[in-house]
Amino acid sequence: LDYVAWVCDQDAYAMSGQKCSAQSIMFTHSNWMKRGILGKIESLATRRSLEDLTISPVLSVTTERIKEHVDQLLKIPGAYVVFGGEELEKHNIPKCYGAVKPTAVFVPLEEMLRNKENFELCTTEIFGPFQVITEY
């Protein structure tokens, strides 16, 4: 489980999620949820910082746009911020770029699939340190 959490952190948040192979949605088996996979990923992701360059400015999406996307996801019943969802602290990144903490939003699978709007919102790729998590 520790290795899977490490891989998920690397896939979603390395290079601030600005890579073609970045994990933008994580389908998690209920057994792994019970074993605490989200806490393990959070513990790794929240260690990232500008000081050690494990997080960086997002070049293609603004902070405001990322936060708007999180807000839209949170309107889906049962959705919640697992971690992140906030602007980086003590930075001087220009507003034309993104500056957010690694972020994960949980959305129940049944709500994700309820309608086209929810599905499209959950599968919208934010080319930054962001992912949607769901459970099956």
mmCIF file of N, CA and C in Angstrom:
data_model
loop_
_atom_site.group_PDB
_atom_site.id
_atom_site.type_symbol
_atom_site.label_atom_id
_atom_site.label_comp_id
_atom_site.label_asym_id
_atom_site.label_seq_id
_atom_site.Cartn_x
_atom_site.Cartn_y
_atom_site.Cartn_z
ATOM 1 N N LEU A 1 0.824 -1.196 0.000
ATOM 2 C CA LEU A 1 0.000 0.000 0.000
ATOM 3 C C LEU A 1 0.870 1.264 0.000
ATOM 4 N N ASP A 2 1.982 1.219 0.737
ATOM 5 C CA ASP A 2 2.876 2.382 0.769
ATOM 6 C C ASP A 2 3.436 2.688 -0.616
ATOM 7 N N TYR A 3 3.811 1.642 -1.333
ATOM 8 C CA TYR A 3 4.359 1.849 -2.674
ATOM 9 C C TYR A 3 3.287 2.397 -3.616
ATOM 10 N N VAL A 4 2.084 1.877 -3.539
ATOM 11 C CA VAL A 4 0.996 2.370 -4.390
ATOM 12 C C VAL A 4 0.728 3.848 -4.089
ATOM 13 N N ALA A 5 0.732 4.212 -2.812
ATOM 14 C CA ALA A 5 0.526 5.614 -2.438
ATOM 15 C C ALA A 5 1.638 6.490 -3.014
ATOM 16 N N TRP A 6 2.877 6.015 -2.946
ATOM 17 C CA TRP A 6 4.004 6.772 -3.481
ATOM 18 C C TRP A 6 3.838 6.964 -4.991
ATOM 19 N N VAL A 7 3.470 5.896 -5.696
ATOM 20 C CA VAL A 7 3.276 5.997 -7.142
ATOM 21 C C VAL A 7 2.142 6.967 -7.470
ATOM 22 N N CYS A 8 1.062 6.910 -6.720
ATOM 23 C CA CYS A 8 -0.066 7.824 -6.961
ATOM 24 C C CYS A 8 0.347 9.269 -6.726
ATOM 25 N N ASP A 9 1.132 9.517 -5.696
ATOM 26 C CA ASP A 9 1.639 10.865 -5.432
ATOM 27 C C ASP A 9 2.525 11.328 -6.589
ATOM 28 N N GLN A 10 3.445 10.484 -7.013
ATOM 29 C CA GLN A 10 4.337 10.831 -8.118
ATOM 30 C C GLN A 10 3.545 11.072 -9.408
ATOM 31 N N ASP A 11 2.595 10.192 -9.685
ATOM 32 C CA ASP A 11 1.830 10.308 -10.929
ATOM 33 C C ASP A 11 0.985 11.580 -10.978
ATOM 34 N N ALA A 12 0.398 11.939 -9.861
ATOM 35 C CA ALA A 12 -0.503 13.096 -9.857
ATOM 36 C C ALA A 12 0.210 14.420 -9.610
ATOM 37 N N TYR A 13 1.263 14.424 -8.789
ATOM 38 C CA TYR A 13 1.800 15.702 -8.308
ATOM 39 C C TYR A 13 3.235 16.013 -8.692
ATOM 40 N N ALA A 14 4.020 15.024 -9.156
ATOM 41 C CA ALA A 14 5.370 15.337 -9.622
ATOM 42 C C ALA A 14 5.263 16.295 -10.798
ATOM 43 N N MET A 15 6.182 17.225 -10.886
ATOM 44 C CA MET A 15 6.171 18.263 -11.933
ATOM 45 C C MET A 15 4.873 19.065 -11.869
ATOM 46 N N SER A 16 4.299 19.131 -10.699
ATOM 47 C CA SER A 16 3.038 19.843 -10.464
ATOM 48 C C SER A 16 1.928 19.363 -11.381
ATOM 49 N N GLY A 17 1.977 18.068 -11.741
ATOM 50 C CA GLY A 17 0.936 17.489 -12.580
ATOM 51 C C GLY A 17 0.979 17.945 -14.026
ATOM 52 N N GLN A 18 2.067 18.609 -14.415
ATOM 53 C CA GLN A 18 2.190 19.163 -15.768
ATOM 54 C C GLN A 18 2.964 18.212 -16.678
ATOM 55 N N LYS A 19 2.408 17.044 -16.859
ATOM 56 C CA LYS A 19 3.020 16.054 -17.748
ATOM 57 C C LYS A 19 1.898 15.241 -18.376
ATOM 58 N N CYS A 20 2.148 14.735 -19.551
ATOM 59 C CA CYS A 20 1.106 14.017 -20.292
ATOM 60 C C CYS A 20 0.627 12.762 -19.574
ATOM 61 N N SER A 21 1.482 12.188 -18.754
ATOM 62 C CA SER A 21 1.115 10.951 -18.066
ATOM 63 C C SER A 21 0.547 11.187 -16.664
ATOM 64 N N ALA A 22 0.286 12.438 -16.308
ATOM 65 C CA ALA A 22 -0.188 12.736 -14.953
ATOM 66 C C ALA A 22 -1.523 12.052 -14.657
ATOM 67 N N GLN A 23 -1.622 11.515 -13.465
ATOM 68 C CA GLN A 23 -2.865 10.885 -13.001
ATOM 69 C C GLN A 23 -3.858 11.979 -12.664
ATOM 70 N N SER A 24 -5.003 12.003 -13.347
ATOM 71 C CA SER A 24 -5.992 13.044 -13.066
ATOM 72 C C SER A 24 -7.255 12.490 -12.414
ATOM 73 N N ILE A 25 -7.393 11.169 -12.415
ATOM 74 C CA ILE A 25 -8.513 10.540 -11.720
ATOM 75 C C ILE A 25 -8.034 9.194 -11.179
ATOM 76 N N MET A 26 -8.428 8.902 -9.959
ATOM 77 C CA MET A 26 -7.986 7.677 -9.303
ATOM 78 C C MET A 26 -9.201 6.862 -8.883
ATOM 79 N N PHE A 27 -9.326 5.679 -9.470
ATOM 80 C CA PHE A 27 -10.396 4.749 -9.105
ATOM 81 C C PHE A 27 -9.822 3.819 -8.037
ATOM 82 N N THR A 28 -10.374 3.894 -6.832
ATOM 83 C CA THR A 28 -9.805 3.203 -5.687
ATOM 84 C C THR A 28 -10.744 2.123 -5.171
ATOM 85 N N HIS A 29 -10.237 0.925 -5.032
ATOM 86 C CA HIS A 29 -11.039 -0.171 -4.492
ATOM 87 C C HIS A 29 -11.373 0.125 -3.029
ATOM 88 N N SER A 30 -12.561 -0.263 -2.608
ATOM 89 C CA SER A 30 -13.017 0.009 -1.236
ATOM 90 C C SER A 30 -12.078 -0.593 -0.192
ATOM 91 N N ASN A 31 -11.439 -1.713 -0.494
ATOM 92 C CA ASN A 31 -10.483 -2.298 0.463
ATOM 93 C C ASN A 31 -9.305 -1.371 0.707
ATOM 94 N N TRP A 32 -8.834 -0.696 -0.339
ATOM 95 C CA TRP A 32 -7.716 0.232 -0.163
ATOM 96 C C TRP A 32 -8.163 1.481 0.595
ATOM 97 N N MET A 33 -9.404 1.878 0.373
ATOM 98 C CA MET A 33 -9.930 3.024 1.129
ATOM 99 C C MET A 33 -9.948 2.687 2.622
ATOM 100 N N LYS A 34 -10.409 1.482 2.944
ATOM 101 C CA LYS A 34 -10.459 1.052 4.351
ATOM 102 C C LYS A 34 -9.070 0.979 4.970
ATOM 103 N N ARG A 35 -8.078 0.671 4.159
ATOM 104 C CA ARG A 35 -6.705 0.546 4.655
ATOM 105 C C ARG A 35 -5.974 1.881 4.718
ATOM 106 N N GLY A 36 -6.624 2.964 4.291
ATOM 107 C CA GLY A 36 -6.057 4.295 4.473
ATOM 108 C C GLY A 36 -5.207 4.837 3.343
ATOM 109 N N ILE A 37 -5.484 4.419 2.124
ATOM 110 C CA ILE A 37 -4.690 4.895 0.990
ATOM 111 C C ILE A 37 -4.717 6.417 0.859
ATOM 112 N N LEU A 38 -5.866 7.047 1.127
ATOM 113 C CA LEU A 38 -5.949 8.496 0.956
ATOM 114 C C LEU A 38 -5.062 9.232 1.954
ATOM 115 N N GLY A 39 -5.022 8.754 3.180
ATOM 116 C CA GLY A 39 -4.155 9.371 4.186
ATOM 117 C C GLY A 39 -2.684 9.253 3.825
ATOM 118 N N LYS A 40 -2.324 8.124 3.240
ATOM 119 C CA LYS A 40 -0.933 7.916 2.830
ATOM 120 C C LYS A 40 -0.554 8.852 1.676
ATOM 121 N N ILE A 41 -1.458 9.004 0.717
ATOM 122 C CA ILE A 41 -1.189 9.917 -0.396
ATOM 123 C C ILE A 41 -1.124 11.349 0.118
ATOM 124 N N GLU A 42 -2.050 11.713 0.989
ATOM 125 C CA GLU A 42 -2.049 13.064 1.556
ATOM 126 C C GLU A 42 -0.739 13.360 2.268
ATOM 127 N N SER A 43 -0.264 12.406 3.047
ATOM 128 C CA SER A 43 0.977 12.617 3.787
ATOM 129 C C SER A 43 2.154 12.873 2.847
ATOM 130 N N LEU A 44 2.179 12.204 1.706
ATOM 131 C CA LEU A 44 3.243 12.430 0.726
ATOM 132 C C LEU A 44 3.037 13.753 -0.018
ATOM 133 N N ALA A 45 1.823 14.007 -0.457
ATOM 134 C CA ALA A 45 1.542 15.195 -1.263
ATOM 135 C C ALA A 45 1.731 16.488 -0.476
ATOM 136 N N THR A 46 1.375 16.481 0.791
ATOM 137 C CA THR A 46 1.472 17.715 1.585
ATOM 138 C C THR A 46 2.905 18.041 1.991
ATOM 139 N N ARG A 47 3.834 17.147 1.728
ATOM 140 C CA ARG A 47 5.257 17.448 1.986
ATOM 141 C C ARG A 47 5.855 18.274 0.853
ATOM 142 N N ARG A 48 5.200 18.353 -0.257
ATOM 143 C CA ARG A 48 5.734 19.079 -1.413
ATOM 144 C C ARG A 48 5.752 20.586 -1.139
ATOM 145 N N SER A 49 6.812 21.247 -1.617
ATOM 146 C CA SER A 49 6.931 22.689 -1.376
ATOM 147 C C SER A 49 7.740 23.368 -2.473
ATOM 148 N N LEU A 50 7.576 24.677 -2.569
ATOM 149 C CA LEU A 50 8.369 25.470 -3.496
ATOM 150 C C LEU A 50 9.838 25.477 -3.089
ATOM 151 N N GLU A 51 10.095 25.460 -1.791
ATOM 152 C CA GLU A 51 11.467 25.547 -1.287
ATOM 153 C C GLU A 51 12.353 24.425 -1.807
ATOM 154 N N ASP A 52 11.825 23.211 -1.889
ATOM 155 C CA ASP A 52 12.642 22.093 -2.378
ATOM 156 C C ASP A 52 12.279 21.707 -3.816
ATOM 157 N N LEU A 53 11.488 22.553 -4.467
ATOM 158 C CA LEU A 53 11.094 22.393 -5.872
ATOM 159 C C LEU A 53 10.316 21.112 -6.155
ATOM 160 N N THR A 54 9.625 20.584 -5.140
ATOM 161 C CA THR A 54 8.761 19.424 -5.376
ATOM 162 C C THR A 54 7.362 19.861 -5.799
ATOM 163 N N ILE A 55 7.138 21.161 -5.809
ATOM 164 C CA ILE A 55 5.931 21.762 -6.391
ATOM 165 C C ILE A 55 6.429 23.008 -7.116
ATOM 166 N N SER A 56 5.722 23.395 -8.151
ATOM 167 C CA SER A 56 6.185 24.531 -8.948
ATOM 168 C C SER A 56 4.980 25.282 -9.502
ATOM 169 N N PRO A 57 5.228 26.435 -10.124
ATOM 170 C CA PRO A 57 4.114 27.147 -10.751
ATOM 171 C C PRO A 57 3.467 26.289 -11.836
ATOM 172 N N VAL A 58 2.156 26.437 -11.977
ATOM 173 C CA VAL A 58 1.416 25.771 -13.043
ATOM 174 C C VAL A 58 1.366 26.757 -14.203
ATOM 175 N N LEU A 59 1.897 26.361 -15.338
ATOM 176 C CA LEU A 59 2.075 27.297 -16.443
ATOM 177 C C LEU A 59 0.850 27.492 -17.322
ATOM 178 N N SER A 60 -0.085 26.536 -17.311
ATOM 179 C CA SER A 60 -1.199 26.609 -18.257
ATOM 180 C C SER A 60 -2.568 26.860 -17.621
ATOM 181 N N VAL A 61 -2.628 26.894 -16.297
ATOM 182 C CA VAL A 61 -3.907 27.095 -15.614
ATOM 183 C C VAL A 61 -3.672 28.018 -14.419
ATOM 184 N N THR A 62 -4.537 28.994 -14.249
ATOM 185 C CA THR A 62 -4.376 29.928 -13.133
ATOM 186 C C THR A 62 -4.888 29.338 -11.816
ATOM 187 N N THR A 63 -4.445 29.913 -10.734
ATOM 188 C CA THR A 63 -4.933 29.534 -9.406
ATOM 189 C C THR A 63 -6.449 29.682 -9.349
ATOM 190 N N GLU A 64 -6.936 30.793 -9.860
ATOM 191 C CA GLU A 64 -8.377 31.060 -9.845
ATOM 192 C C GLU A 64 -9.151 29.964 -10.584
ATOM 193 N N ARG A 65 -8.663 29.534 -11.736
ATOM 194 C CA ARG A 65 -9.351 28.499 -12.520
ATOM 195 C C ARG A 65 -9.371 27.166 -11.788
ATOM 196 N N ILE A 66 -8.264 26.816 -11.153
ATOM 197 C CA ILE A 66 -8.210 25.565 -10.399
ATOM 198 C C ILE A 66 -9.189 25.615 -9.237
ATOM 199 N N LYS A 67 -9.216 26.729 -8.511
ATOM 200 C CA LYS A 67 -10.131 26.856 -7.378
ATOM 201 C C LYS A 67 -11.589 26.844 -7.843
ATOM 202 N N GLU A 68 -11.878 27.442 -9.002
ATOM 203 C CA GLU A 68 -13.234 27.394 -9.561
ATOM 204 C C GLU A 68 -13.632 25.954 -9.881
ATOM 205 N N HIS A 69 -12.690 25.186 -10.420
ATOM 206 C CA HIS A 69 -12.973 23.789 -10.745
ATOM 207 C C HIS A 69 -13.292 22.996 -9.476
ATOM 208 N N VAL A 70 -12.515 23.215 -8.437
ATOM 209 C CA VAL A 70 -12.780 22.552 -7.144
ATOM 210 C C VAL A 70 -14.168 22.935 -6.654
ATOM 211 N N ASP A 71 -14.505 24.214 -6.704
ATOM 212 C CA ASP A 71 -15.821 24.676 -6.244
ATOM 213 C C ASP A 71 -16.954 24.015 -7.028
ATOM 214 N N GLN A 72 -16.775 23.862 -8.334
ATOM 215 C CA GLN A 72 -17.801 23.204 -9.154
ATOM 216 C C GLN A 72 -17.953 21.735 -8.768
ATOM 217 N N LEU A 73 -16.827 21.051 -8.542
ATOM 218 C CA LEU A 73 -16.889 19.651 -8.123
ATOM 219 C C LEU A 73 -17.600 19.497 -6.782
ATOM 220 N N LEU A 74 -17.382 20.445 -5.885
ATOM 221 C CA LEU A 74 -17.982 20.356 -4.550
ATOM 222 C C LEU A 74 -19.500 20.530 -4.569
ATOM 223 N N LYS A 75 -20.059 20.951 -5.677
ATOM 224 C CA LYS A 75 -21.517 21.039 -5.815
ATOM 225 C C LYS A 75 -22.140 19.669 -6.084
ATOM 226 N N ILE A 76 -21.306 18.687 -6.440
ATOM 227 C CA ILE A 76 -21.804 17.333 -6.671
ATOM 228 C C ILE A 76 -22.071 16.699 -5.309
ATOM 229 N N PRO A 77 -23.250 16.120 -5.096
ATOM 230 C CA PRO A 77 -23.561 15.517 -3.794
ATOM 231 C C PRO A 77 -22.506 14.485 -3.371
ATOM 232 N N GLY A 78 -22.053 14.619 -2.131
ATOM 233 C CA GLY A 78 -21.081 13.685 -1.568
ATOM 234 C C GLY A 78 -19.633 14.027 -1.847
ATOM 235 N N ALA A 79 -19.380 15.040 -2.675
ATOM 236 C CA ALA A 79 -18.004 15.427 -2.990
ATOM 237 C C ALA A 79 -17.392 16.204 -1.822
ATOM 238 N N TYR A 80 -16.091 16.013 -1.636
ATOM 239 C CA TYR A 80 -15.371 16.759 -0.599
ATOM 240 C C TYR A 80 -13.892 16.842 -0.946
ATOM 241 N N VAL A 81 -13.236 17.868 -0.402
ATOM 242 C CA VAL A 81 -11.798 18.022 -0.592
ATOM 243 C C VAL A 81 -11.103 17.049 0.347
ATOM 244 N N VAL A 82 -10.293 16.174 -0.208
ATOM 245 C CA VAL A 82 -9.523 15.224 0.594
ATOM 246 C C VAL A 82 -8.327 15.965 1.197
ATOM 247 N N PHE A 83 -7.643 16.731 0.367
ATOM 248 C CA PHE A 83 -6.557 17.603 0.833
ATOM 249 C C PHE A 83 -6.303 18.656 -0.236
ATOM 250 N N GLY A 84 -5.615 19.723 0.172
ATOM 251 C CA GLY A 84 -5.269 20.800 -0.757
ATOM 252 C C GLY A 84 -6.442 21.722 -1.012
ATOM 253 N N GLY A 85 -6.560 22.141 -2.265
ATOM 254 C CA GLY A 85 -7.633 23.056 -2.640
ATOM 255 C C GLY A 85 -7.362 24.498 -2.266
ATOM 256 N N GLU A 86 -6.121 24.778 -1.870
ATOM 257 C CA GLU A 86 -5.772 26.119 -1.416
ATOM 258 C C GLU A 86 -4.573 26.642 -2.195
ATOM 259 N N GLU A 87 -4.460 27.954 -2.225
ATOM 260 C CA GLU A 87 -3.309 28.585 -2.862
ATOM 261 C C GLU A 87 -2.059 28.315 -2.020
ATOM 262 N N LEU A 88 -0.923 28.199 -2.705
ATOM 263 C CA LEU A 88 0.346 28.051 -1.990
ATOM 264 C C LEU A 88 0.574 29.272 -1.112
ATOM 265 N N GLU A 89 1.236 29.078 -0.012
ATOM 266 C CA GLU A 89 1.525 30.177 0.908
ATOM 267 C C GLU A 89 2.897 30.765 0.600
ATOM 268 N N LYS A 90 3.045 32.051 0.890
ATOM 269 C CA LYS A 90 4.333 32.740 0.788
ATOM 270 C C LYS A 90 5.009 32.528 -0.567
ATOM 271 N N HIS A 91 4.304 32.867 -1.624
ATOM 272 C CA HIS A 91 4.886 32.740 -2.961
ATOM 273 C C HIS A 91 4.787 34.072 -3.689
ATOM 274 N N ASN A 92 5.558 34.209 -4.739
ATOM 275 C CA ASN A 92 5.481 35.412 -5.580
ATOM 276 C C ASN A 92 5.255 35.031 -7.041
ATOM 277 N N ILE A 93 4.477 33.974 -7.242
ATOM 278 C CA ILE A 93 4.139 33.496 -8.581
ATOM 279 C C ILE A 93 3.107 34.446 -9.184
ATOM 280 N N PRO A 94 3.359 34.961 -10.383
ATOM 281 C CA PRO A 94 2.403 35.883 -11.009
ATOM 282 C C PRO A 94 1.016 35.245 -11.174
ATOM 283 N N LYS A 95 -0.017 36.075 -11.123
ATOM 284 C CA LYS A 95 -1.404 35.599 -11.188
ATOM 285 C C LYS A 95 -1.760 34.926 -12.516
ATOM 286 N N CYS A 96 -0.955 35.126 -13.545
ATOM 287 C CA CYS A 96 -1.246 34.490 -14.834
ATOM 288 C C CYS A 96 -0.880 33.000 -14.816
ATOM 289 N N TYR A 97 -0.285 32.540 -13.701
ATOM 290 C CA TYR A 97 0.068 31.134 -13.524
ATOM 291 C C TYR A 97 -0.708 30.562 -12.342
ATOM 292 N N GLY A 98 -0.608 29.270 -12.162
ATOM 293 C CA GLY A 98 -1.255 28.625 -11.027
ATOM 294 C C GLY A 98 -0.281 28.443 -9.882
ATOM 295 N N ALA A 99 -0.801 28.551 -8.675
ATOM 296 C CA ALA A 99 0.004 28.366 -7.471
ATOM 297 C C ALA A 99 -0.880 27.705 -6.417
ATOM 298 N N VAL A 100 -1.080 26.398 -6.558
ATOM 299 C CA VAL A 100 -1.957 25.686 -5.629
ATOM 300 C C VAL A 100 -1.223 24.514 -4.988
ATOM 301 N N LYS A 101 -1.687 24.183 -3.801
ATOM 302 C CA LYS A 101 -1.181 23.001 -3.113
ATOM 303 C C LYS A 101 -1.686 21.762 -3.854
ATOM 304 N N PRO A 102 -0.946 20.664 -3.801
ATOM 305 C CA PRO A 102 -1.472 19.424 -4.381
ATOM 306 C C PRO A 102 -2.878 19.173 -3.837
ATOM 307 N N THR A 103 -3.794 18.861 -4.748
ATOM 308 C CA THR A 103 -5.214 18.803 -4.393
ATOM 309 C C THR A 103 -5.851 17.505 -4.856
ATOM 310 N N ALA A 104 -6.702 16.965 -3.997
ATOM 311 C CA ALA A 104 -7.511 15.800 -4.342
ATOM 312 C C ALA A 104 -8.942 16.060 -3.890
ATOM 313 N N VAL A 105 -9.885 15.790 -4.775
ATOM 314 C CA VAL A 105 -11.310 15.927 -4.470
ATOM 315 C C VAL A 105 -11.957 14.560 -4.665
ATOM 316 N N PHE A 106 -12.639 14.096 -3.625
ATOM 317 C CA PHE A 106 -13.372 12.831 -3.715
ATOM 318 C C PHE A 106 -14.756 13.102 -4.272
ATOM 319 N N VAL A 107 -15.166 12.285 -5.252
ATOM 320 C CA VAL A 107 -16.517 12.340 -5.812
ATOM 321 C C VAL A 107 -17.050 10.912 -5.843
ATOM 322 N N PRO A 108 -18.207 10.653 -5.230
ATOM 323 C CA PRO A 108 -18.774 9.299 -5.287
ATOM 324 C C PRO A 108 -18.998 8.860 -6.728
ATOM 325 N N LEU A 109 -18.641 7.629 -7.021
ATOM 326 C CA LEU A 109 -18.738 7.109 -8.382
ATOM 327 C C LEU A 109 -20.159 7.217 -8.940
ATOM 328 N N GLU A 110 -21.156 6.889 -8.115
ATOM 329 C CA GLU A 110 -22.536 6.953 -8.600
ATOM 330 C C GLU A 110 -22.953 8.380 -8.966
ATOM 331 N N GLU A 111 -22.397 9.376 -8.276
ATOM 332 C CA GLU A 111 -22.700 10.775 -8.607
ATOM 333 C C GLU A 111 -21.933 11.210 -9.848
ATOM 334 N N MET A 112 -20.719 10.706 -9.989
ATOM 335 C CA MET A 112 -19.919 11.007 -11.169
ATOM 336 C C MET A 112 -20.633 10.538 -12.433
ATOM 337 N N LEU A 113 -21.297 9.390 -12.328
ATOM 338 C CA LEU A 113 -21.960 8.782 -13.481
ATOM 339 C C LEU A 113 -23.438 9.175 -13.618
ATOM 340 N N ARG A 114 -23.933 9.985 -12.684
ATOM 341 C CA ARG A 114 -25.359 10.329 -12.659
ATOM 342 C C ARG A 114 -25.822 11.042 -13.926
ATOM 343 N N ASN A 115 -24.982 11.946 -14.438
ATOM 344 C CA ASN A 115 -25.375 12.684 -15.640
ATOM 345 C C ASN A 115 -24.132 13.155 -16.396
ATOM 346 N N LYS A 116 -24.353 13.613 -17.601
ATOM 347 C CA LYS A 116 -23.249 14.033 -18.473
ATOM 348 C C LYS A 116 -22.460 15.193 -17.870
ATOM 349 N N GLU A 117 -23.156 16.132 -17.244
ATOM 350 C CA GLU A 117 -22.494 17.303 -16.659
ATOM 351 C C GLU A 117 -21.498 16.877 -15.572
ATOM 352 N N ASN A 118 -21.932 16.010 -14.660
ATOM 353 C CA ASN A 118 -21.038 15.541 -13.599
ATOM 354 C C ASN A 118 -19.853 14.775 -14.177
ATOM 355 N N PHE A 119 -20.136 13.906 -15.137
ATOM 356 C CA PHE A 119 -19.075 13.105 -15.739
ATOM 357 C C PHE A 119 -18.037 13.997 -16.411
ATOM 358 N N GLU A 120 -18.496 14.963 -17.193
ATOM 359 C CA GLU A 120 -17.568 15.858 -17.879
ATOM 360 C C GLU A 120 -16.766 16.698 -16.891
ATOM 361 N N LEU A 121 -17.404 17.137 -15.831
ATOM 362 C CA LEU A 121 -16.702 17.914 -14.812
ATOM 363 C C LEU A 121 -15.619 17.071 -14.134
ATOM 364 N N CYS A 122 -15.948 15.839 -13.795
ATOM 365 C CA CYS A 122 -14.992 14.961 -13.112
ATOM 366 C C CYS A 122 -13.848 14.521 -14.011
ATOM 367 N N THR A 123 -14.092 14.482 -15.301
ATOM 368 C CA THR A 123 -13.054 14.019 -16.222
ATOM 369 C C THR A 123 -12.334 15.158 -16.929
ATOM 370 N N THR A 124 -12.633 16.384 -16.549
ATOM 371 C CA THR A 124 -11.911 17.531 -17.095
ATOM 372 C C THR A 124 -10.489 17.511 -16.556
ATOM 373 N N GLU A 125 -9.533 17.500 -17.454
ATOM 374 C CA GLU A 125 -8.142 17.470 -17.019
ATOM 375 C C GLU A 125 -7.672 18.877 -16.686
ATOM 376 N N ILE A 126 -7.200 19.029 -15.477
ATOM 377 C CA ILE A 126 -6.583 20.275 -15.035
ATOM 378 C C ILE A 126 -5.087 20.013 -15.058
ATOM 379 N N PHE A 127 -4.406 20.571 -15.987
ATOM 380 C CA PHE A 127 -2.986 20.283 -16.182
ATOM 381 C C PHE A 127 -2.181 20.903 -15.041
ATOM 382 N N GLY A 128 -2.396 20.363 -13.831
ATOM 383 C CA GLY A 128 -1.748 20.878 -12.630
ATOM 384 C C GLY A 128 -1.805 19.847 -11.529
ATOM 385 N N PRO A 129 -1.458 20.228 -10.297
ATOM 386 C CA PRO A 129 -1.406 19.280 -9.172
ATOM 387 C C PRO A 129 -2.796 18.991 -8.606
ATOM 388 N N PHE A 130 -3.580 18.282 -9.392
ATOM 389 C CA PHE A 130 -4.997 18.088 -9.060
ATOM 390 C C PHE A 130 -5.454 16.717 -9.542
ATOM 391 N N GLN A 131 -6.278 16.055 -8.725
ATOM 392 C CA GLN A 131 -6.912 14.820 -9.177
ATOM 393 C C GLN A 131 -8.252 14.618 -8.479
ATOM 394 N N VAL A 132 -9.113 13.900 -9.185
ATOM 395 C CA VAL A 132 -10.384 13.452 -8.627
ATOM 396 C C VAL A 132 -10.164 12.020 -8.148
ATOM 397 N N ILE A 133 -10.730 11.692 -7.003
ATOM 398 C CA ILE A 133 -10.637 10.340 -6.457
ATOM 399 C C ILE A 133 -12.053 9.804 -6.290
ATOM 400 N N THR A 134 -12.230 8.550 -6.646
ATOM 401 C CA THR A 134 -13.513 7.904 -6.424
ATOM 402 C C THR A 134 -13.277 6.478 -5.931
ATOM 403 N N GLU A 135 -14.334 5.852 -5.473
ATOM 404 C CA GLU A 135 -14.242 4.508 -4.880
ATOM 405 C C GLU A 135 -15.202 3.567 -5.582
ATOM 406 N N TYR A 136 -14.746 2.335 -5.760
ATOM 407 C CA TYR A 136 -15.621 1.304 -6.304
ATOM 408 C C TYR A 136 -15.565 0.076 -5.430
#
